[in-house]
Coordinates of C-alpha atoms and ligand atoms in Angstrom, one line a residue:
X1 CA 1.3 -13.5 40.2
X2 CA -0.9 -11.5 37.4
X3 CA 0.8 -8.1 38.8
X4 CA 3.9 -9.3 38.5
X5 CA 3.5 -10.4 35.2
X6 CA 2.9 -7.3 34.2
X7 CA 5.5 -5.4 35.9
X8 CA 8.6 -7.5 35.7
X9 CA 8.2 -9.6 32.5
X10 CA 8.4 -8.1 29.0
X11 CA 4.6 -8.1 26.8
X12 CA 4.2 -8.8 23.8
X13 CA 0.8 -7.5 23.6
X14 CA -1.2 -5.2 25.4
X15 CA -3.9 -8.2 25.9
X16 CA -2.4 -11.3 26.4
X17 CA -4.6 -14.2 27.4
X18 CA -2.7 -14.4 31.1
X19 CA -3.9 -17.7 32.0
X20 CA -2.1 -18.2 35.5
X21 CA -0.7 -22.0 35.0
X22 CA -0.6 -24.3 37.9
X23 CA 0.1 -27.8 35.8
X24 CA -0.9 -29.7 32.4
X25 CA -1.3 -33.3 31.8
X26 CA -2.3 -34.6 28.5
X27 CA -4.2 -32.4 26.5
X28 CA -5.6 -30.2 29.4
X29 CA -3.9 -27.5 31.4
X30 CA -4.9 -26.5 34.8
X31 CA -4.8 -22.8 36.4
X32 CA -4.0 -21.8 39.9
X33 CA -7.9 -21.7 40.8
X34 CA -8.2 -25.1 39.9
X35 CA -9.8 -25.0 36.3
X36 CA -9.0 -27.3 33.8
X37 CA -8.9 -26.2 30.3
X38 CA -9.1 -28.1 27.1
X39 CA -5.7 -27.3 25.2
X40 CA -6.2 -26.6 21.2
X41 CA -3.4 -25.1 20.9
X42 CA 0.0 -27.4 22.5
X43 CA 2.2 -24.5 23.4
X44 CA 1.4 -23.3 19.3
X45 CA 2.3 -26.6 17.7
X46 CA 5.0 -27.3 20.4
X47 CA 3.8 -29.8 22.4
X48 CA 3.5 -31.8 19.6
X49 CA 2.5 -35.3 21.6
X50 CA 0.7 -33.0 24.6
X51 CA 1.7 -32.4 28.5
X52 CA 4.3 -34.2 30.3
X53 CA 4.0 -37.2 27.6
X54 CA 5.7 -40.2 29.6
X55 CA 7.9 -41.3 27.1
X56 CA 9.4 -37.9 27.4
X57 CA 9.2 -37.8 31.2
X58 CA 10.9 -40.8 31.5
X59 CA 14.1 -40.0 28.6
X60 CA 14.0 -36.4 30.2
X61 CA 14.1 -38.4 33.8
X62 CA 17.0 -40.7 32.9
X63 CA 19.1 -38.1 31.5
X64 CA 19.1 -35.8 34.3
X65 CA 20.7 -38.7 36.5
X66 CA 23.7 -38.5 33.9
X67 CA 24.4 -35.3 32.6
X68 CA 23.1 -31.9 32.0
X69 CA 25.2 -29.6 29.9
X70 CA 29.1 -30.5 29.4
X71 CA 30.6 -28.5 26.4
X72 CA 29.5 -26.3 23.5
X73 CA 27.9 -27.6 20.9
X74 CA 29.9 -30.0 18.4
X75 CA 32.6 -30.8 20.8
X76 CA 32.2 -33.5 22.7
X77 CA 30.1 -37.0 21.9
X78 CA 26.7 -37.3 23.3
X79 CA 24.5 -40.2 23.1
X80 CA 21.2 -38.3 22.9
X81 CA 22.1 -36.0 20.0
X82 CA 24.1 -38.7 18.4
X83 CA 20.9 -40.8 18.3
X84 CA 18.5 -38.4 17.5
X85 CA 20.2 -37.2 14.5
X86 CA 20.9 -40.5 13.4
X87 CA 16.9 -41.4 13.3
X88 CA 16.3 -38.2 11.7
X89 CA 18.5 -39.2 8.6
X90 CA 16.8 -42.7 8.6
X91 CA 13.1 -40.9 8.3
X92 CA 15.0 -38.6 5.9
X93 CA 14.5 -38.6 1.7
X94 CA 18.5 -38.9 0.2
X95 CA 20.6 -36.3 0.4
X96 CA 18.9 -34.7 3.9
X97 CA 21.5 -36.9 5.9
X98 CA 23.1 -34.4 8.5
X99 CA 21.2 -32.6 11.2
X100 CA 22.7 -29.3 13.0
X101 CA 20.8 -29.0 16.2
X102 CA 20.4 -25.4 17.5
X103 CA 18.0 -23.4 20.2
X104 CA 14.9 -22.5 18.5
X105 CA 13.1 -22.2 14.8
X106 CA 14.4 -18.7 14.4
X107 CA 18.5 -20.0 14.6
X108 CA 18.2 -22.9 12.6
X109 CA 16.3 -20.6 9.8
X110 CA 19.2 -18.0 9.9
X111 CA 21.6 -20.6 10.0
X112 CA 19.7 -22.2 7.1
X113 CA 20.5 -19.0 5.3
X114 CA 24.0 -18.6 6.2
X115 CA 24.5 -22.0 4.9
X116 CA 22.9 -21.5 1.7
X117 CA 25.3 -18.0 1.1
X118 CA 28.1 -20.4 1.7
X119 CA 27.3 -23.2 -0.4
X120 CA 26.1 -21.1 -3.6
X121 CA 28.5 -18.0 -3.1
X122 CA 25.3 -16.1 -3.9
X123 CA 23.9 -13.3 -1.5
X124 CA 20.3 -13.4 -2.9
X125 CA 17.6 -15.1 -0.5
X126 CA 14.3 -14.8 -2.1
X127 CA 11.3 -15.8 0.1
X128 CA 6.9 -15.3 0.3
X129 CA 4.3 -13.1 0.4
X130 CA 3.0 -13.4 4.1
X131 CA 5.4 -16.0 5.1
X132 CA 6.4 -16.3 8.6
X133 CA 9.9 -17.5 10.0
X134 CA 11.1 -16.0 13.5
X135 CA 12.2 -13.0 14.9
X136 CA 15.7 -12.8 14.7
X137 CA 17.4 -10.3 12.5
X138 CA 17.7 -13.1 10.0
X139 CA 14.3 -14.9 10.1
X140 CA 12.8 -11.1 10.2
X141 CA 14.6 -10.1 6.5
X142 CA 12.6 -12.7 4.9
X143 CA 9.3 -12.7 7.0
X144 CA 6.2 -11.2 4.1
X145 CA 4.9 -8.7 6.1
X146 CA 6.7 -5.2 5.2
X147 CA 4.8 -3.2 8.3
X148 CA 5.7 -5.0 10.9
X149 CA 9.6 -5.3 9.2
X150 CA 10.3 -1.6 8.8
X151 CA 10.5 -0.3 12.7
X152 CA 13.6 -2.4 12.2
X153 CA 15.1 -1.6 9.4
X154 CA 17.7 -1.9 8.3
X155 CA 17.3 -5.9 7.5
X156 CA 19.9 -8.5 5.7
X157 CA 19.8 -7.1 2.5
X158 CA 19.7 -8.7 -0.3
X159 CA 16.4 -10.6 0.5
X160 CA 13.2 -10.0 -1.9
X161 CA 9.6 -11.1 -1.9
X162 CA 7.8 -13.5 -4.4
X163 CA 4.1 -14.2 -4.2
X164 CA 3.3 -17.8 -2.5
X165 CA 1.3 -20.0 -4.9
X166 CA 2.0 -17.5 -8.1
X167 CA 3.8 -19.0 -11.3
X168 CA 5.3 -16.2 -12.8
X169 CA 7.0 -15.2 -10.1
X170 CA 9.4 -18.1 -10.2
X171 CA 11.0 -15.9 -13.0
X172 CA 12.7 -14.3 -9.8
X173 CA 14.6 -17.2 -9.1
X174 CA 18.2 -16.7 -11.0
X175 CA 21.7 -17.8 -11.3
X176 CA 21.9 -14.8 -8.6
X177 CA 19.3 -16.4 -6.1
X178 CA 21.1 -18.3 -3.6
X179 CA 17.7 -19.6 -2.1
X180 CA 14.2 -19.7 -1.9
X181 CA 12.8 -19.7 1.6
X182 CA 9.6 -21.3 1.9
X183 CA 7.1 -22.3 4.4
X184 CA 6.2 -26.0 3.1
X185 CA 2.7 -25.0 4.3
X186 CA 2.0 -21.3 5.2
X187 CA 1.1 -20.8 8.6
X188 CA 0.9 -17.4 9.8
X189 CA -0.8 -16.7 6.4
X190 CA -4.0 -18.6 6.8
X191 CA -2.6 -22.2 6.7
X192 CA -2.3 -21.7 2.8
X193 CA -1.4 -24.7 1.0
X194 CA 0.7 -24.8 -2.4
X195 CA -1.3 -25.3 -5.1
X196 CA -1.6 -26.5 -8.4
X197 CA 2.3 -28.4 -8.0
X198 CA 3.6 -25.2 -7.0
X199 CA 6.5 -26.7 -5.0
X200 CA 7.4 -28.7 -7.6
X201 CA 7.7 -25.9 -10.3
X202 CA 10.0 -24.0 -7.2
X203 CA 12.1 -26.6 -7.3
X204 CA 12.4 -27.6 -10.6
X205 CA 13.5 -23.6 -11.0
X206 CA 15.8 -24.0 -8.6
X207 CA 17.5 -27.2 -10.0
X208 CA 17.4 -24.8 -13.1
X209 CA 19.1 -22.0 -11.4
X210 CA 21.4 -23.5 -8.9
X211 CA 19.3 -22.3 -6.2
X212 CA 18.5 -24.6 -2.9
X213 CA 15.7 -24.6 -1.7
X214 CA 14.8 -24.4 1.8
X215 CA 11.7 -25.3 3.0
X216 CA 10.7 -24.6 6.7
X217 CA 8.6 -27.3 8.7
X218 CA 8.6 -25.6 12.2
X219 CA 4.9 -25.8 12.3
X220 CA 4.0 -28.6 9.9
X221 CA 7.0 -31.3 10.9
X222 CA 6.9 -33.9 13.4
X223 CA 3.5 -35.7 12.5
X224 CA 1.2 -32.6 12.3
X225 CA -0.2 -33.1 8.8
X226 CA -0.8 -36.4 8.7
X227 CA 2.7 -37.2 7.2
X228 CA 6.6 -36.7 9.4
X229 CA 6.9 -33.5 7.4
X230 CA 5.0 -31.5 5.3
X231 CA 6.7 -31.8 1.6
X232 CA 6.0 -35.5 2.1
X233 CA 2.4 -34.5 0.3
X234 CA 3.9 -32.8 -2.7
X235 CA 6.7 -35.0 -4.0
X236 CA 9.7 -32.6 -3.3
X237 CA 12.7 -33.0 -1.5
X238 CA 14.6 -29.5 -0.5
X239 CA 18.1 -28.8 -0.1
X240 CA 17.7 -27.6 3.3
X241 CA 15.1 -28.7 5.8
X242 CA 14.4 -26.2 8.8
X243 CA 12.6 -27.8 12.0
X244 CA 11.6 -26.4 15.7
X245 CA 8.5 -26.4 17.9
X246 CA 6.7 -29.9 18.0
X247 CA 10.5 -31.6 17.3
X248 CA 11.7 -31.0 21.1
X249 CA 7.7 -32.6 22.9
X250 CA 7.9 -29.2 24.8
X251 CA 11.5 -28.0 25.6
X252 CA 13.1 -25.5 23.2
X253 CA 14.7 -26.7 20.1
X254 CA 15.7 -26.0 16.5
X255 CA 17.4 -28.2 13.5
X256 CA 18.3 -27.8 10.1
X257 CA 19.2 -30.8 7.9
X258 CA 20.9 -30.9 4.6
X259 CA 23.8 -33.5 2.5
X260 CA 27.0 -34.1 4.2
X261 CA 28.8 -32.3 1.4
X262 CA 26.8 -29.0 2.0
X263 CA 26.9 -29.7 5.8
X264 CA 30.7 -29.7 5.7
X265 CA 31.0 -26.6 4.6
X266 CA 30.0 -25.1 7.8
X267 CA 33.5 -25.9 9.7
X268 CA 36.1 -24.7 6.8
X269 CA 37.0 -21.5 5.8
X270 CA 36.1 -19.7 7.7
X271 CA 36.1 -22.5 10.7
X272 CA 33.1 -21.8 12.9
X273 CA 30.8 -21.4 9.9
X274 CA 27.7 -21.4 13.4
X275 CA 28.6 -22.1 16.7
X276 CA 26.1 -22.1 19.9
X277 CA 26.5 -22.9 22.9
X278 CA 23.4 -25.1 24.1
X279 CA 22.4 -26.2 20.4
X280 CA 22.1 -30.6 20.9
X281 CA 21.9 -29.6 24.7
X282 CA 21.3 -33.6 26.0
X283 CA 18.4 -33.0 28.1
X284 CA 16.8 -31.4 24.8
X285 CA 17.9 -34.1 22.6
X286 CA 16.8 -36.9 24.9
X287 CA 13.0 -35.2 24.9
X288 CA 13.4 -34.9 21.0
X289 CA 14.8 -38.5 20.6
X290 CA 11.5 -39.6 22.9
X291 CA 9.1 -37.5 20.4
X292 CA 10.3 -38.9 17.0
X293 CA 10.8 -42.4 18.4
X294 CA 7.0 -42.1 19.8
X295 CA 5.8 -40.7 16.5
X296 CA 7.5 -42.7 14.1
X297 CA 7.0 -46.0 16.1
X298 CA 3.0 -45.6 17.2
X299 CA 0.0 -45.1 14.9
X300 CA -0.3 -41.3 16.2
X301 CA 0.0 -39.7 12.3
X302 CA -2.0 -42.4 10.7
X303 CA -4.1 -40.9 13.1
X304 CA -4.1 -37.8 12.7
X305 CA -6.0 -37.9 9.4
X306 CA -9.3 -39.2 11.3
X307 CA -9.0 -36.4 13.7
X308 CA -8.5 -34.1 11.2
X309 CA -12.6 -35.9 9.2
X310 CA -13.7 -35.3 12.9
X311 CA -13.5 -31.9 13.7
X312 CA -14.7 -30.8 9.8
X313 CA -17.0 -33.1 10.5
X314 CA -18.2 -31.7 13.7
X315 CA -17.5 -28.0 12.9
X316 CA -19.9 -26.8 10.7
X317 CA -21.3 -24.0 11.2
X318 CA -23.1 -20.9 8.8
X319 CA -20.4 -18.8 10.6
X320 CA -17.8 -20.7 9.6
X321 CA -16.8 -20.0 6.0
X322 CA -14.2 -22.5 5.4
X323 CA -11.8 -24.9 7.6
X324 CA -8.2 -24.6 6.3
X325 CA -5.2 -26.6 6.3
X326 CA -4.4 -30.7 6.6
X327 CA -4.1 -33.1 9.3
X328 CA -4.2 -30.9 13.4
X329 CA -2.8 -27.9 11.3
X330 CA -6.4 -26.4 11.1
X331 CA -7.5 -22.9 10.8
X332 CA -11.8 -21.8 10.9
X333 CA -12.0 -19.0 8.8
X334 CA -14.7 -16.8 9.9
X335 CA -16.6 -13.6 8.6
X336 CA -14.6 -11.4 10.0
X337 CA -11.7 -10.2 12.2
X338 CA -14.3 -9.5 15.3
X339 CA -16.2 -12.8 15.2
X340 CA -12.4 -15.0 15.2
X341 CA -12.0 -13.1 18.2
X342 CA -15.1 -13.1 20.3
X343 CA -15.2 -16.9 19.8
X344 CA -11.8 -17.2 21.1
X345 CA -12.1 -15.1 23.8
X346 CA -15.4 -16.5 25.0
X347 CA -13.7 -20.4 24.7
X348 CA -11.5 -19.1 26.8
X349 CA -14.2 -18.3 29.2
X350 CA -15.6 -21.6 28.9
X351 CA -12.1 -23.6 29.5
X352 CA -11.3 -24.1 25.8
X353 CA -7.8 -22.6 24.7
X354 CA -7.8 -21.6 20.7
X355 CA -6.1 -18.7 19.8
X356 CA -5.6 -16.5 16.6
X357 CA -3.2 -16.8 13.6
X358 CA -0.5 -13.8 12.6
X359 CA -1.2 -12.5 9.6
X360 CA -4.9 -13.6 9.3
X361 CA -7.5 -12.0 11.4
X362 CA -10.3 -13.5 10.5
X363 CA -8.8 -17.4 11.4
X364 CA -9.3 -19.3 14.4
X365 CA -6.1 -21.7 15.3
X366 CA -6.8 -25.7 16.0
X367 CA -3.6 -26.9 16.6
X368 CA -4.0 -29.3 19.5
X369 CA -1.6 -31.9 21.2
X370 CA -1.4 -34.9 17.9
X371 CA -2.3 -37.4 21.2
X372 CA -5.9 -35.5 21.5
X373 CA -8.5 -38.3 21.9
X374 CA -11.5 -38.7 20.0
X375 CA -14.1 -37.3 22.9
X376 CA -11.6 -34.2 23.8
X377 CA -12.5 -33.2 20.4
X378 CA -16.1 -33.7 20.8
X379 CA -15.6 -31.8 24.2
X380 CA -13.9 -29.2 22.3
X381 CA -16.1 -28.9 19.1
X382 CA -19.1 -28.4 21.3
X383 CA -17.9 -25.5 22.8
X384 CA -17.2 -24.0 20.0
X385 CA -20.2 -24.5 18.2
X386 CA -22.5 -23.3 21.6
X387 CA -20.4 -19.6 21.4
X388 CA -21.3 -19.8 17.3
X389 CA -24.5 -19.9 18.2
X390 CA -24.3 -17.6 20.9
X391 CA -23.1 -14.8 18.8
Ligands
PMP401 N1 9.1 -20.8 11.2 C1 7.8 -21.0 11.4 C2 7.0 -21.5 10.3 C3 7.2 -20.7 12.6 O1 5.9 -20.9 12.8 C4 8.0 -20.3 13.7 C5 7.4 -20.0 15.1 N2 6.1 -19.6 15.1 C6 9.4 -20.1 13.5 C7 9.9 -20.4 12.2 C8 10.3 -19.6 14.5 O2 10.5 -20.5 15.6 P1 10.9 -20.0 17.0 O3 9.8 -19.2 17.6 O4 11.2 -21.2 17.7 O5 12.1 -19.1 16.8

């Protein structure tokens, strides 16, 4: 199949990994010669509770014998959808009550936006230094990385940078802001965590201002920092909440979540405030509805904390300089740009899938499946220490 790859679908890169996939179970995936490799990664935070979960096997299962898709989204009434923003809003803080389910992170962050120019009557979208929130025209005008923005140009104007983590720049935020975008947790940055009650003072500007806040938990929701989602650590609550990735157990999803009263505003003048076609698509909703029920309803988060003491316990190493982030949101920080990659690359080599971060060269990405067991990580942990000392 390798050729073919190459020829007939689009790169991204000129050197992807190209692992030739044959099936995954759990947290290993096997290639078409056989080879099982240890998975670190879960699809980059997606497969939030690992391969083929069974809980989601079976709601996927049972929903296929009824119905695949029957309407555009927000017209008719179906039961997966129905329940799964329901349980949403019952794990939700007051006033994150109503869930618009879309395709992918991306939407539901330029939705997030659209919302948040319709609610304020404001154009102004300020959002961080490095952050990272799709690819979209949207979800690209607020990403913090200038370079890689300008081959596109022109953006959503409008939209102007502030430094994550930095006090004075929350003098940005004015009666003309109608948001600030944030990553709760910084991903493609390093896994940077707000500091010092950052988010706090953001939002306390914001109540100031009249600005909502939106925070974006496509990487850190569903259970991955030892909490449902990320702001749970740091005492906010934001205006709009923007989920993806681990939220659908491995099918394709995105979700933003604010009040009713905001919500509504999305079907009145103009009508149609966002439409899609497959957003709450049941199949999707029944996979999602099987993830958050198996989260909230087993001891995986509580969980996720002790995984989190094992690997920093069993990753140390002179080469590595620090281990970043919270929970199975971690990031080894290395020397240097060359030594994150060789040790990826030669894991690789030796069955163990890590893989890098986007706007951080020097970090190596632990992100595996929140259902890892404790001897998959000693598995894992000692192949990464064997290439540390190989280099
Ligand atoms: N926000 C964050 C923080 C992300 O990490 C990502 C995906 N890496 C997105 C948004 C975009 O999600 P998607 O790729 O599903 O569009």
């Amino acid at each position: 199949m390798k050729e073919d790859f190459f020829k007939y679908q689009t790169q991204t890169t000129s050197h992807p990994l190209a692992l030739e996939i044959s099936h995954a179970e759990g947290s290993f995936i096997v290639d078409t010669d056989g080879n099982k490799h240890l998975d670190f990664i879960a699809g980059v935070s997606a497969c939030s509770l690992g391969h083929r979960h069974p809980r989601i096997i079976k709601a996927i299962k049972k929903q296929l014998d009824k119905y695949l898709h029957v309407m555009v989204y927000g017209e008719f009434i179906q039961q997966p959808a129905v329940e799964l923003t329901k349980l949403l809003a019952n794990q939700l803080p007051f006033p994150l009550e109503t869930t618009y389910l879309v395709n992918s992170g991306a939407e539901a962050i330029d939705a997030s936006l659209k919302l948040a120019r319709r609610v304020t009557e404001r154009s102004e979208i300020l959002y961080a230094h490095n952050a990272y929130h799709g690819n979209t025209f949207g979800a690209l005008s607020v990403m913090g990385f200038e370079d890689r923005k300008k081959p596109f140009a022109p953006l959503v104007p409008d939209c102007l940078p502030i430094r994550f983590n930095n006090i004075d720049d929350l003098d940005k935020i004015t009666q003309k802001t109608a948001a600030v975008i944030l990553e709760t947790i910084q991903g493609g940055a390093g896994f940077i965590f707000p500091e010092n009650g950052y988010l706090q003072k953001v939002r306390e500007r914001c109540n100031e201002t009249g600005t909502l806040l939106i925070l974006d938990e496509v990487q850190p929701g569903f259970g991955r920092t030892g909490k449902l989602f990320g702001f749970e650590h740091f005492d906010v609550v934001p205006d709009i909440l923007v989920m993806g990735k681990g939220m659908g157990g491995g099918l394709p999803i995105g979700a933003f979540t604010a009040s009713q009263e905001h919500m509504a505003l999305l079907k009145d003048n103009p009508k149609l405030g966002h439409i899609t076609t497959f957003g709450g698509n049941p199949v999707i909703a029944s996979a999602a509805l099987a993830t958050l029920q198996e989260i909230t309803e087993s001891n995986i988060i509580v969980k996720t904390h002790q995984k989190e003491l094992l690997f920093r316990k069993l990753l140390k190493h002179p080469l590595i300089k620090e281990i970043r982030g919270k929970g199975l949101m971690l990031a080894l920080i290395m020397d240097s740009a060359e030594i994150a990659s060789e040790v990826i690359l030669r894991c690789k080599r030796k069955n163990l899938i890590l893989f890098w971060l986007l706007f951080e060269p020097r970090a190596v990405r632990i992100t595996p499946p929140l259902t890892i067991s404790e001897e998959e990580i000693k598995q894992g942990c000692d192949i990464i220490t064997g290439v540390l000392n190989e280099i």
